Amino acid sequence: MRKANIVLVGFMGTGKSSVGQVIAGELHWQFVDMDTLIVERQGKPIPRIFAEDGEPHFRALERALVQELAAGEGLVISTGGGIVLNPKNIEDFDATGLVVCLRARPETILDRVGQDTNRPLLAVEDKLGKIRQLLEARSKLYDAIGCQVDTDGLTPHQIANVIIGTYEFSCL
Ligand code: S3P
């Protein structure tokens, strides 16, 4: 059966948003960035959602949005890095989409997102230590995803082409 959506999962800074936009452009599909959509709908940035409403509330917003998007078609979906924390999210996306996990080394992640103040979980002094700690805590969840793409040293276009190739191969 042809999969209806392509879903990008992975830790912060693995390139989900930039790669997703390239894939959507090449396939002429619609790009959806879950974090951006949550921010638009809540009318406040993610650090404020975490600070004012708490992380569990953010996770509930993510869960509801997964259910909405998994029912869609022709979407390239960039998820937030913590989407794997609720296994139901991956189950729902697996049912109608090709789920791809993007990977990168902790140092690459630090290079890509270290200066960004928009990630509340990395608002600490020792960012590399925190990245390593979160990656370790989540490693089994990311490892469980069937399709894995290593992004170190690759451009978003190169990564997008690997994923489009995988999608076409898996669906023909
Ligand atoms: C999070 C990752 C972020 C965002 C939120 C929590 C996480 O998304 O959803 O700050 O738990 O890893 P990105 O992966 O797009 O940075």
Tab-separated table of N, CA and C and ligand atoms in Angstrom:
chain	number	residue	atom	x	y	z
A	1	MET	N	0.845	-1.206	0.000
A	1	MET	CA	0.000	0.000	0.000
A	1	MET	C	0.878	1.254	0.000
A	2	ARG	N	0.531	2.227	-0.807
A	2	ARG	CA	1.327	3.442	-0.853
A	2	ARG	C	1.131	4.252	0.439
A	3	LYS	N	2.249	4.648	1.044
A	3	LYS	CA	2.178	5.412	2.288
A	3	LYS	C	1.776	6.845	1.985
A	4	ALA	N	0.903	7.392	2.834
A	4	ALA	CA	0.318	8.698	2.537
A	4	ALA	C	1.204	9.879	2.924
A	5	ASN	N	2.030	9.694	3.911
A	5	ASN	CA	2.829	10.821	4.413
A	5	ASN	C	4.293	10.405	4.623
A	6	ILE	N	5.158	11.399	4.700
A	6	ILE	CA	6.544	11.148	5.116
A	6	ILE	C	6.748	11.908	6.424
A	7	VAL	N	7.185	11.190	7.455
A	7	VAL	CA	7.291	11.775	8.798
A	7	VAL	C	8.745	11.736	9.257
A	8	LEU	N	9.285	12.905	9.584
A	8	LEU	CA	10.675	12.986	10.022
A	8	LEU	C	10.744	13.099	11.541
A	9	VAL	N	11.449	12.142	12.125
A	9	VAL	CA	11.607	12.049	13.570
A	9	VAL	C	13.097	12.171	13.851
A	10	GLY	N	13.449	12.574	15.065
A	10	GLY	CA	14.874	12.628	15.426
A	10	GLY	C	15.109	13.710	16.455
A	11	PHE	N	16.295	13.673	17.040
A	11	PHE	CA	16.648	14.626	18.083
A	11	PHE	C	16.703	16.043	17.510
A	12	MET	N	16.665	17.035	18.407
A	12	MET	CA	16.847	18.435	17.988
A	12	MET	C	18.123	18.544	17.148
A	13	GLY	N	18.071	19.370	16.118
A	13	GLY	CA	19.283	19.627	15.336
A	13	GLY	C	19.689	18.512	14.389
A	14	THR	N	18.816	17.569	14.147
A	14	THR	CA	19.166	16.529	13.170
A	14	THR	C	18.722	16.915	11.760
A	15	GLY	N	18.076	18.076	11.629
A	15	GLY	CA	17.756	18.596	10.295
A	15	GLY	C	16.339	18.335	9.824
A	16	LYS	N	15.445	17.959	10.747
A	16	LYS	CA	14.087	17.573	10.335
A	16	LYS	C	13.387	18.672	9.538
A	17	SER	N	13.470	19.918	10.013
A	17	SER	CA	12.731	21.003	9.342
A	17	SER	C	13.346	21.358	7.993
A	18	SER	N	14.671	21.508	7.938
A	18	SER	CA	15.270	21.903	6.659
A	18	SER	C	15.151	20.779	5.629
A	19	VAL	N	15.336	19.552	6.057
A	19	VAL	CA	15.213	18.414	5.130
A	19	VAL	C	13.745	18.262	4.682
A	20	GLY	N	12.835	18.416	5.624
A	20	GLY	CA	11.412	18.280	5.304
A	20	GLY	C	10.965	19.270	4.237
A	21	GLN	N	11.465	20.506	4.351
A	21	GLN	CA	11.089	21.516	3.348
A	21	GLN	C	11.602	21.139	1.963
A	22	VAL	N	12.808	20.590	1.901
A	22	VAL	CA	13.360	20.184	0.602
A	22	VAL	C	12.536	19.035	0.016
A	23	ILE	N	12.224	18.037	0.847
A	23	ILE	CA	11.438	16.888	0.354
A	23	ILE	C	10.093	17.372	-0.181
A	24	ALA	N	9.423	18.223	0.606
A	24	ALA	CA	8.100	18.712	0.202
A	24	ALA	C	8.200	19.465	-1.125
A	25	GLY	N	9.238	20.272	-1.281
A	25	GLY	CA	9.427	21.018	-2.530
A	25	GLY	C	9.630	20.083	-3.702
A	26	GLU	N	10.427	19.055	-3.511
A	26	GLU	CA	10.726	18.147	-4.632
A	26	GLU	C	9.526	17.277	-5.007
A	27	LEU	N	8.747	16.871	-4.008
A	27	LEU	CA	7.588	15.997	-4.302
A	27	LEU	C	6.319	16.792	-4.585
A	28	HIS	N	6.385	18.123	-4.383
A	28	HIS	CA	5.190	18.986	-4.470
A	28	HIS	C	4.131	18.532	-3.463
A	29	TRP	N	4.586	18.227	-2.269
A	29	TRP	CA	3.697	17.887	-1.163
A	29	TRP	C	3.665	19.082	-0.213
A	30	GLN	N	2.749	19.001	0.758
A	30	GLN	CA	2.653	20.080	1.744
A	30	GLN	C	3.597	19.806	2.919
A	31	PHE	N	4.348	20.841	3.328
A	31	PHE	CA	5.248	20.701	4.477
A	31	PHE	C	4.554	21.176	5.750
A	32	VAL	N	4.624	20.364	6.794
A	32	VAL	CA	4.049	20.762	8.090
A	32	VAL	C	5.125	20.620	9.169
A	33	ASP	N	5.411	21.715	9.852
A	33	ASP	CA	6.349	21.676	10.970
A	33	ASP	C	5.525	21.709	12.253
A	34	MET	N	5.548	20.620	13.007
A	34	MET	CA	4.662	20.517	14.175
A	34	MET	C	4.914	21.611	15.201
A	35	ASP	N	6.204	21.889	15.489
A	35	ASP	CA	6.514	22.940	16.476
A	35	ASP	C	5.948	24.289	16.031
A	36	THR	N	6.132	24.601	14.728
A	36	THR	CA	5.647	25.892	14.201
A	36	THR	C	4.132	25.988	14.327
A	37	LEU	N	3.457	24.867	14.006
A	37	LEU	CA	1.990	24.867	14.069
A	37	LEU	C	1.498	25.037	15.516
A	38	ILE	N	2.173	24.368	16.449
A	38	ILE	CA	1.791	24.496	17.865
A	38	ILE	C	1.995	25.948	18.324
A	39	VAL	N	3.121	26.538	17.940
A	39	VAL	CA	3.412	27.929	18.330
A	39	VAL	C	2.350	28.873	17.755
A	40	GLU	N	2.002	28.670	16.483
A	40	GLU	CA	0.974	29.520	15.849
A	40	GLU	C	-0.356	29.398	16.575
A	41	ARG	N	-0.750	28.162	16.858
A	41	ARG	CA	-2.063	27.938	17.475
A	41	ARG	C	-2.118	28.417	18.926
A	42	GLN	N	-1.014	28.296	19.643
A	42	GLN	CA	-0.986	28.721	21.058
A	42	GLN	C	-0.717	30.218	21.190
A	43	GLY	N	-0.181	30.802	20.123
A	43	GLY	CA	0.112	32.235	20.150
A	43	GLY	C	1.278	32.586	21.049
A	44	LYS	N	2.159	31.615	21.308
A	44	LYS	CA	3.354	31.920	22.103
A	44	LYS	C	4.457	30.916	21.778
A	45	PRO	N	5.719	31.337	21.928
A	45	PRO	CA	6.831	30.453	21.585
A	45	PRO	C	6.977	29.279	22.551
A	46	ILE	N	7.696	28.246	22.101
A	46	ILE	CA	7.821	27.014	22.890
A	46	ILE	C	8.396	27.257	24.290
A	47	PRO	N	9.425	28.075	24.453
A	47	PRO	CA	9.921	28.284	25.831
A	47	PRO	C	8.827	28.826	26.759
A	48	ARG	N	7.931	29.647	26.226
A	48	ARG	CA	6.836	30.179	27.069
A	48	ARG	C	5.788	29.098	27.352
A	49	ILE	N	5.523	28.232	26.373
A	49	ILE	CA	4.573	27.133	26.625
A	49	ILE	C	5.125	26.247	27.759
A	50	PHE	N	6.423	25.925	27.674
A	50	PHE	CA	7.043	25.103	28.724
A	50	PHE	C	6.979	25.820	30.078
A	51	ALA	N	7.326	27.125	30.082
A	51	ALA	CA	7.421	27.857	31.350
A	51	ALA	C	6.047	28.103	31.971
A	52	GLU	N	5.065	28.454	31.137
A	52	GLU	CA	3.762	28.866	31.686
A	52	GLU	C	2.789	27.702	31.845
A	53	ASP	N	2.864	26.724	30.926
A	53	ASP	CA	1.873	25.637	30.943
A	53	ASP	C	2.477	24.299	31.349
A	54	GLY	N	3.803	24.204	31.267
A	54	GLY	CA	4.480	22.967	31.659
A	54	GLY	C	4.722	22.027	30.485
A	55	GLU	N	5.772	21.197	30.617
A	55	GLU	CA	6.091	20.258	29.528
A	55	GLU	C	4.954	19.252	29.275
A	56	PRO	N	4.270	18.724	30.328
A	56	PRO	CA	3.180	17.764	30.050
A	56	PRO	C	2.098	18.365	29.150
A	57	HIS	N	1.827	19.662	29.311
A	57	HIS	CA	0.827	20.303	28.450
A	57	HIS	C	1.320	20.338	27.005
A	58	PHE	N	2.612	20.675	26.830
A	58	PHE	CA	3.182	20.677	25.476
A	58	PHE	C	3.071	19.284	24.859
A	59	ARG	N	3.346	18.233	25.647
A	59	ARG	CA	3.272	16.861	25.121
A	59	ARG	C	1.834	16.497	24.732
A	60	ALA	N	0.868	17.027	25.477
A	60	ALA	CA	-0.537	16.757	25.141
A	60	ALA	C	-0.916	17.466	23.830
A	61	LEU	N	-0.394	18.678	23.629
A	61	LEU	CA	-0.645	19.393	22.374
A	61	LEU	C	-0.032	18.617	21.206
A	62	GLU	N	1.176	18.101	21.424
A	62	GLU	CA	1.843	17.295	20.384
A	62	GLU	C	1.005	16.064	20.057
A	63	ARG	N	0.524	15.397	21.102
A	63	ARG	CA	-0.251	14.155	20.911
A	63	ARG	C	-1.497	14.412	20.062
A	64	ALA	N	-2.206	15.488	20.387
A	64	ALA	CA	-3.433	15.813	19.649
A	64	ALA	C	-3.103	16.136	18.193
A	65	LEU	N	-2.011	16.828	17.974
A	65	LEU	CA	-1.626	17.203	16.608
A	65	LEU	C	-1.195	15.973	15.803
A	66	VAL	N	-0.538	15.015	16.440
A	66	VAL	CA	-0.178	13.768	15.745
A	66	VAL	C	-1.447	13.098	15.229
A	67	GLN	N	-2.467	13.008	16.072
A	67	GLN	CA	-3.704	12.337	15.662
A	67	GLN	C	-4.345	13.056	14.483
A	68	GLU	N	-4.283	14.379	14.514
A	68	GLU	CA	-4.851	15.174	13.412
A	68	GLU	C	-4.046	14.936	12.115
A	69	LEU	N	-2.737	15.011	12.210
A	69	LEU	CA	-1.898	14.934	11.006
A	69	LEU	C	-1.837	13.526	10.429
A	70	ALA	N	-1.887	12.515	11.314
A	70	ALA	CA	-1.797	11.128	10.827
A	70	ALA	C	-2.992	10.792	9.934
A	71	ALA	N	-4.062	11.552	10.068
A	71	ALA	CA	-5.240	11.319	9.229
A	71	ALA	C	-5.106	12.013	7.875
A	72	GLY	N	-4.049	12.790	7.702
A	72	GLY	CA	-3.875	13.543	6.457
A	72	GLY	C	-3.204	12.721	5.376
A	73	GLU	N	-2.938	13.380	4.254
A	73	GLU	CA	-2.353	12.711	3.085
A	73	GLU	C	-1.455	13.681	2.342
A	74	GLY	N	-0.374	13.180	1.778
A	74	GLY	CA	0.510	14.043	0.994
A	74	GLY	C	1.224	15.088	1.835
A	75	LEU	N	1.522	14.728	3.086
A	75	LEU	CA	2.189	15.672	3.985
A	75	LEU	C	3.625	15.214	4.258
A	76	VAL	N	4.526	16.174	4.310
A	76	VAL	CA	5.858	15.910	4.851
A	76	VAL	C	5.861	16.573	6.219
A	77	ILE	N	5.975	15.763	7.267
A	77	ILE	CA	5.787	16.264	8.631
A	77	ILE	C	7.115	16.261	9.383
A	78	SER	N	7.496	17.439	9.865
A	78	SER	CA	8.666	17.543	10.723
A	78	SER	C	8.164	17.564	12.164
A	79	THR	N	8.559	16.555	12.952
A	79	THR	CA	8.074	16.446	14.332
A	79	THR	C	9.041	17.149	15.291
A	80	GLY	N	8.623	17.334	16.527
A	80	GLY	CA	9.534	17.807	17.571
A	80	GLY	C	10.365	16.618	18.073
A	81	GLY	N	11.545	16.908	18.593
A	81	GLY	CA	12.466	15.835	18.990
A	81	GLY	C	11.916	14.880	20.041
A	82	GLY	N	10.920	15.344	20.823
A	82	GLY	CA	10.402	14.506	21.901
A	82	GLY	C	9.185	13.681	21.505
A	83	ILE	N	8.881	13.635	20.223
A	83	ILE	CA	7.664	12.937	19.769
A	83	ILE	C	7.717	11.451	20.118
A	84	VAL	N	8.941	10.893	20.196
A	84	VAL	CA	9.104	9.460	20.477
A	84	VAL	C	8.773	9.110	21.932
A	85	LEU	N	8.645	10.123	22.793
A	85	LEU	CA	8.412	9.849	24.218
A	85	LEU	C	7.074	9.154	24.449
A	86	ASN	N	6.120	9.379	23.538
A	86	ASN	CA	4.836	8.667	23.619
A	86	ASN	C	4.774	7.677	22.447
A	87	PRO	N	4.887	6.374	22.726
A	87	PRO	CA	4.931	5.371	21.650
A	87	PRO	C	3.697	5.413	20.746
A	88	LYS	N	2.576	5.914	21.282
A	88	LYS	CA	1.361	5.987	20.455
A	88	LYS	C	1.571	6.927	19.272
A	89	ASN	N	2.408	7.950	19.455
A	89	ASN	CA	2.670	8.887	18.358
A	89	ASN	C	3.288	8.163	17.176
A	90	ILE	N	4.258	7.303	17.446
A	90	ILE	CA	4.945	6.584	16.363
A	90	ILE	C	3.996	5.554	15.748
A	91	GLU	N	3.205	4.896	16.584
A	91	GLU	CA	2.206	3.938	16.065
A	91	GLU	C	1.271	4.622	15.078
A	92	ASP	N	0.765	5.789	15.448
A	92	ASP	CA	-0.181	6.504	14.575
A	92	ASP	C	0.476	6.920	13.267
A	93	PHE	N	1.682	7.457	13.344
A	93	PHE	CA	2.366	7.882	12.120
A	93	PHE	C	2.734	6.675	11.251
A	94	ASP	N	3.153	5.572	11.892
A	94	ASP	CA	3.516	4.359	11.152
A	94	ASP	C	2.342	3.840	10.322
A	95	ALA	N	1.136	4.036	10.842
A	95	ALA	CA	-0.042	3.475	10.193
A	95	ALA	C	-0.288	4.082	8.812
A	96	THR	N	0.086	5.347	8.623
A	96	THR	CA	-0.202	5.959	7.312
A	96	THR	C	1.009	6.647	6.701
A	97	GLY	N	2.151	6.525	7.319
A	97	GLY	CA	3.287	7.248	6.762
A	97	GLY	C	4.581	6.471	6.834
A	98	LEU	N	5.536	6.904	6.014
A	98	LEU	CA	6.900	6.390	6.138
A	98	LEU	C	7.567	7.226	7.223
A	99	VAL	N	7.946	6.590	8.319
A	99	VAL	CA	8.584	7.301	9.431
A	99	VAL	C	10.103	7.121	9.312
A	100	VAL	N	10.813	8.239	9.268
A	100	VAL	CA	12.264	8.213	9.099
A	100	VAL	C	12.905	8.899	10.296
A	101	CYS	N	13.907	8.241	10.884
A	101	CYS	CA	14.611	8.847	12.011
A	101	CYS	C	15.940	9.424	11.543
A	102	LEU	N	16.128	10.722	11.719
A	102	LEU	CA	17.390	11.373	11.371
A	102	LEU	C	18.322	11.316	12.569
A	103	ARG	N	19.606	11.019	12.307
A	103	ARG	CA	20.588	10.894	13.396
A	103	ARG	C	21.737	11.863	13.177
A	104	ALA	N	22.375	12.264	14.260
A	104	ALA	CA	23.585	13.091	14.164
A	104	ALA	C	24.379	12.924	15.449
A	105	ARG	N	25.691	13.167	15.382
A	105	ARG	CA	26.543	13.085	16.572
A	105	ARG	C	26.233	14.261	17.507
A	106	PRO	N	26.448	14.104	18.809
A	106	PRO	CA	26.180	15.195	19.754
A	106	PRO	C	26.893	16.492	19.371
A	107	GLU	N	28.135	16.391	18.870
A	107	GLU	CA	28.895	17.601	18.492
A	107	GLU	C	28.251	18.310	17.314
A	108	THR	N	27.725	17.529	16.359
A	108	THR	CA	27.036	18.111	15.193
A	108	THR	C	25.778	18.829	15.663
A	109	ILE	N	25.061	18.199	16.584
A	109	ILE	CA	23.824	18.787	17.118
A	109	ILE	C	24.143	20.110	17.815
A	110	LEU	N	25.214	20.108	18.611
A	110	LEU	CA	25.606	21.340	19.307
A	110	LEU	C	25.924	22.451	18.299
A	111	ASP	N	26.656	22.117	17.242
A	111	ASP	CA	26.980	23.089	16.184
A	111	ASP	C	25.715	23.678	15.578
A	112	ARG	N	24.723	22.823	15.354
A	112	ARG	CA	23.509	23.260	14.644
A	112	ARG	C	22.554	24.048	15.532
A	113	VAL	N	22.441	23.706	16.812
A	113	VAL	CA	21.403	24.360	17.635
A	113	VAL	C	21.931	25.038	18.904
A	114	GLY	N	23.247	24.983	19.116
A	114	GLY	CA	23.821	25.501	20.361
A	114	GLY	C	23.510	26.961	20.643
A	115	GLN	N	23.382	27.778	19.593
A	115	GLN	CA	23.146	29.215	19.779
A	115	GLN	C	21.654	29.570	19.846
A	116	ASP	N	20.812	28.575	19.581
A	116	ASP	CA	19.375	28.834	19.475
A	116	ASP	C	18.739	28.885	20.865
A	117	THR	N	18.059	29.975	21.179
A	117	THR	CA	17.458	30.125	22.517
A	117	THR	C	16.017	29.601	22.564
A	118	ASN	N	15.598	28.980	21.476
A	118	ASN	CA	14.196	28.574	21.364
A	118	ASN	C	13.936	27.145	21.835
A	119	ARG	N	14.979	26.515	22.432
A	119	ARG	CA	14.821	25.116	22.853
A	119	ARG	C	14.989	25.028	24.383
A	120	PRO	N	13.858	25.026	25.105
A	120	PRO	CA	13.920	25.100	26.568
A	120	PRO	C	14.733	23.977	27.204
A	121	LEU	N	14.756	22.792	26.583
A	121	LEU	CA	15.481	21.674	27.192
A	121	LEU	C	16.995	21.868	27.117
A	122	LEU	N	17.434	22.796	26.248
A	122	LEU	CA	18.881	23.051	26.139
A	122	LEU	C	19.274	24.398	26.761
A	123	ALA	N	18.379	24.956	27.562
A	123	ALA	CA	18.686	26.234	28.227
A	123	ALA	C	19.486	25.970	29.497
A	124	VAL	N	20.646	25.367	29.345
A	124	VAL	CA	21.532	25.046	30.470
A	124	VAL	C	22.948	25.427	30.075
A	125	GLU	N	23.843	25.491	31.088
A	125	GLU	CA	25.238	25.872	30.817
A	125	GLU	C	25.948	24.819	29.959
A	126	ASP	N	25.878	23.560	30.414
A	126	ASP	CA	26.590	22.479	29.716
A	126	ASP	C	25.677	21.854	28.656
A	127	LYS	N	25.609	22.526	27.500
A	127	LYS	CA	24.678	22.080	26.456
A	127	LYS	C	25.079	20.719	25.889
A	128	LEU	N	26.383	20.514	25.671
A	128	LEU	CA	26.820	19.231	25.109
A	128	LEU	C	26.490	18.086	26.067
A	129	GLY	N	26.706	18.326	27.357
A	129	GLY	CA	26.382	17.305	28.364
A	129	GLY	C	24.896	16.991	28.352
A	130	LYS	N	24.085	18.022	28.226
A	130	LYS	CA	22.622	17.834	28.221
A	130	LYS	C	22.186	17.079	26.962
A	131	ILE	N	22.789	17.439	25.818
A	131	ILE	CA	22.472	16.731	24.565
A	131	ILE	C	22.804	15.244	24.723
A	132	ARG	N	24.003	14.953	25.261
A	132	ARG	CA	24.422	13.550	25.443
A	132	ARG	C	23.458	12.818	26.374
A	133	GLN	N	23.062	13.498	27.451
A	133	GLN	CA	22.176	12.878	28.445
A	133	GLN	C	20.800	12.559	27.843
A	134	LEU	N	20.233	13.521	27.100
A	134	LEU	CA	18.917	13.296	26.494
A	134	LEU	C	18.990	12.220	25.405
A	135	LEU	N	20.065	12.249	24.608
A	135	LEU	CA	20.228	11.242	23.545
A	135	LEU	C	20.303	9.847	24.156
A	136	GLU	N	21.049	9.750	25.237
A	136	GLU	CA	21.205	8.459	25.925
A	136	GLU	C	19.837	7.987	26.451
A	137	ALA	N	19.123	8.915	27.082
A	137	ALA	CA	17.821	8.551	27.665
A	137	ALA	C	16.817	8.135	26.588
A	138	ARG	N	16.955	8.694	25.394
A	138	ARG	CA	15.973	8.420	24.336
A	138	ARG	C	16.482	7.427	23.289
A	139	SER	N	17.704	6.929	23.450
A	139	SER	CA	18.327	6.184	22.349
A	139	SER	C	17.491	4.981	21.918
A	140	LYS	N	16.926	4.252	22.877
A	140	LYS	CA	16.131	3.057	22.517
A	140	LYS	C	14.906	3.455	21.686
A	141	LEU	N	14.329	4.616	22.022
A	141	LEU	CA	13.123	5.064	21.318
A	141	LEU	C	13.456	5.439	19.874
A	142	TYR	N	14.578	6.165	19.680
A	142	TYR	CA	14.978	6.504	18.308
A	142	TYR	C	15.413	5.250	17.550
A	143	ASP	N	16.145	4.353	18.245
A	143	ASP	CA	16.640	3.127	17.589
A	143	ASP	C	15.496	2.252	17.073
A	144	ALA	N	14.335	2.343	17.744
A	144	ALA	CA	13.220	1.454	17.398
A	144	ALA	C	12.587	1.805	16.042
A	145	ILE	N	12.941	2.959	15.486
A	145	ILE	CA	12.321	3.356	14.210
A	145	ILE	C	13.038	2.638	13.055
A	146	GLY	N	12.240	2.048	12.179
A	146	GLY	CA	12.787	1.147	11.162
A	146	GLY	C	13.736	1.800	10.180
A	147	CYS	N	13.445	3.017	9.782
A	147	CYS	CA	14.254	3.675	8.750
A	147	CYS	C	15.145	4.741	9.398
A	148	GLN	N	16.468	4.564	9.325
A	148	GLN	CA	17.418	5.470	9.986
A	148	GLN	C	18.303	6.150	8.938
A	149	VAL	N	18.510	7.453	9.059
A	149	VAL	CA	19.388	8.160	8.122
A	149	VAL	C	20.398	8.989	8.920
A	150	ASP	N	21.676	8.721	8.672
A	150	ASP	CA	22.753	9.453	9.341
A	150	ASP	C	22.988	10.766	8.591
A	151	THR	N	22.923	11.890	9.293
A	151	THR	CA	22.989	13.187	8.608
A	151	THR	C	24.340	13.882	8.731
A	152	ASP	N	25.264	13.321	9.500
A	152	ASP	CA	26.559	13.986	9.700
A	152	ASP	C	27.257	14.212	8.361
A	153	GLY	N	27.658	15.453	8.112
A	153	GLY	CA	28.424	15.760	6.902
A	153	GLY	C	27.600	15.820	5.634
A	154	LEU	N	26.290	15.678	5.724
A	154	LEU	CA	25.450	15.734	4.521
A	154	LEU	C	24.647	17.035	4.490
A	155	THR	N	24.344	17.538	3.298
A	155	THR	CA	23.510	18.735	3.168
A	155	THR	C	22.034	18.315	3.228
A	156	PRO	N	21.131	19.273	3.518
A	156	PRO	CA	19.709	18.924	3.509
A	156	PRO	C	19.267	18.296	2.180
A	157	HIS	N	19.814	18.777	1.053
A	157	HIS	CA	19.435	18.205	-0.246
A	157	HIS	C	19.877	16.747	-0.370
A	158	GLN	N	21.090	16.460	0.107
A	158	GLN	CA	21.575	15.075	0.031
A	158	GLN	C	20.710	14.162	0.900
A	159	ILE	N	20.374	14.633	2.091
A	159	ILE	CA	19.557	13.825	3.010
A	159	ILE	C	18.156	13.621	2.406
A	160	ALA	N	17.610	14.707	1.849
A	160	ALA	CA	16.273	14.628	1.241
A	160	ALA	C	16.265	13.584	0.125
A	161	ASN	N	17.322	13.558	-0.690
A	161	ASN	CA	17.343	12.607	-1.803
A	161	ASN	C	17.414	11.160	-1.328
A	162	VAL	N	18.149	10.930	-0.236
A	162	VAL	CA	18.192	9.581	0.347
A	162	VAL	C	16.772	9.170	0.767
A	163	ILE	N	16.061	10.096	1.402
A	163	ILE	CA	14.723	9.771	1.931
A	163	ILE	C	13.720	9.575	0.788
A	164	ILE	N	13.799	10.424	-0.229
A	164	ILE	CA	12.875	10.263	-1.375
A	164	ILE	C	13.139	8.915	-2.051
A	165	GLY	N	14.404	8.556	-2.185
A	165	GLY	CA	14.755	7.254	-2.771
A	165	GLY	C	14.174	6.115	-1.941
A	166	THR	N	14.298	6.219	-0.640
A	166	THR	CA	13.763	5.183	0.260
A	166	THR	C	12.249	5.102	0.123
A	167	TYR	N	11.617	6.269	0.054
A	167	TYR	CA	10.152	6.306	-0.067
A	167	TYR	C	9.717	5.638	-1.367
A	168	GLU	N	10.367	5.993	-2.464
A	168	GLU	CA	9.959	5.439	-3.763
A	168	GLU	C	10.210	3.938	-3.808
A	169	PHE	N	11.361	3.533	-3.268
A	169	PHE	CA	11.715	2.106	-3.269
A	169	PHE	C	10.720	1.319	-2.419
A	170	SER	N	10.357	1.888	-1.256
A	170	SER	CA	9.513	1.139	-0.318
A	170	SER	C	8.057	1.068	-0.773
A	171	CYS	N	7.688	1.921	-1.715
A	171	CYS	CA	6.261	1.999	-2.058
A	171	CYS	C	5.938	1.458	-3.445
A	172	LEU	N	6.946	1.102	-4.235
A	172	LEU	CA	6.644	0.654	-5.590
A	172	LEU	C	6.233	-0.818	-5.597
B	1	S3P	C1	11.972	19.022	21.989
B	1	S3P	C2	12.368	19.356	20.730
B	1	S3P	C3	11.940	20.601	20.067
B	1	S3P	C4	10.608	21.091	20.652
B	1	S3P	C5	10.678	21.176	22.128
B	1	S3P	C6	11.026	19.839	22.787
B	1	S3P	C7	12.466	17.752	22.594
B	1	S3P	O1	11.771	20.369	18.673
B	1	S3P	O2	9.556	20.250	20.261
B	1	S3P	O3	11.650	22.152	22.467
B	1	S3P	O4	11.878	17.279	23.582
B	1	S3P	O5	13.435	17.170	22.055
B	1	S3P	P1	13.002	20.254	17.624
B	1	S3P	O6	13.411	18.818	17.606
B	1	S3P	O7	12.388	20.667	16.343
B	1	S3P	O8	14.070	21.156	18.100
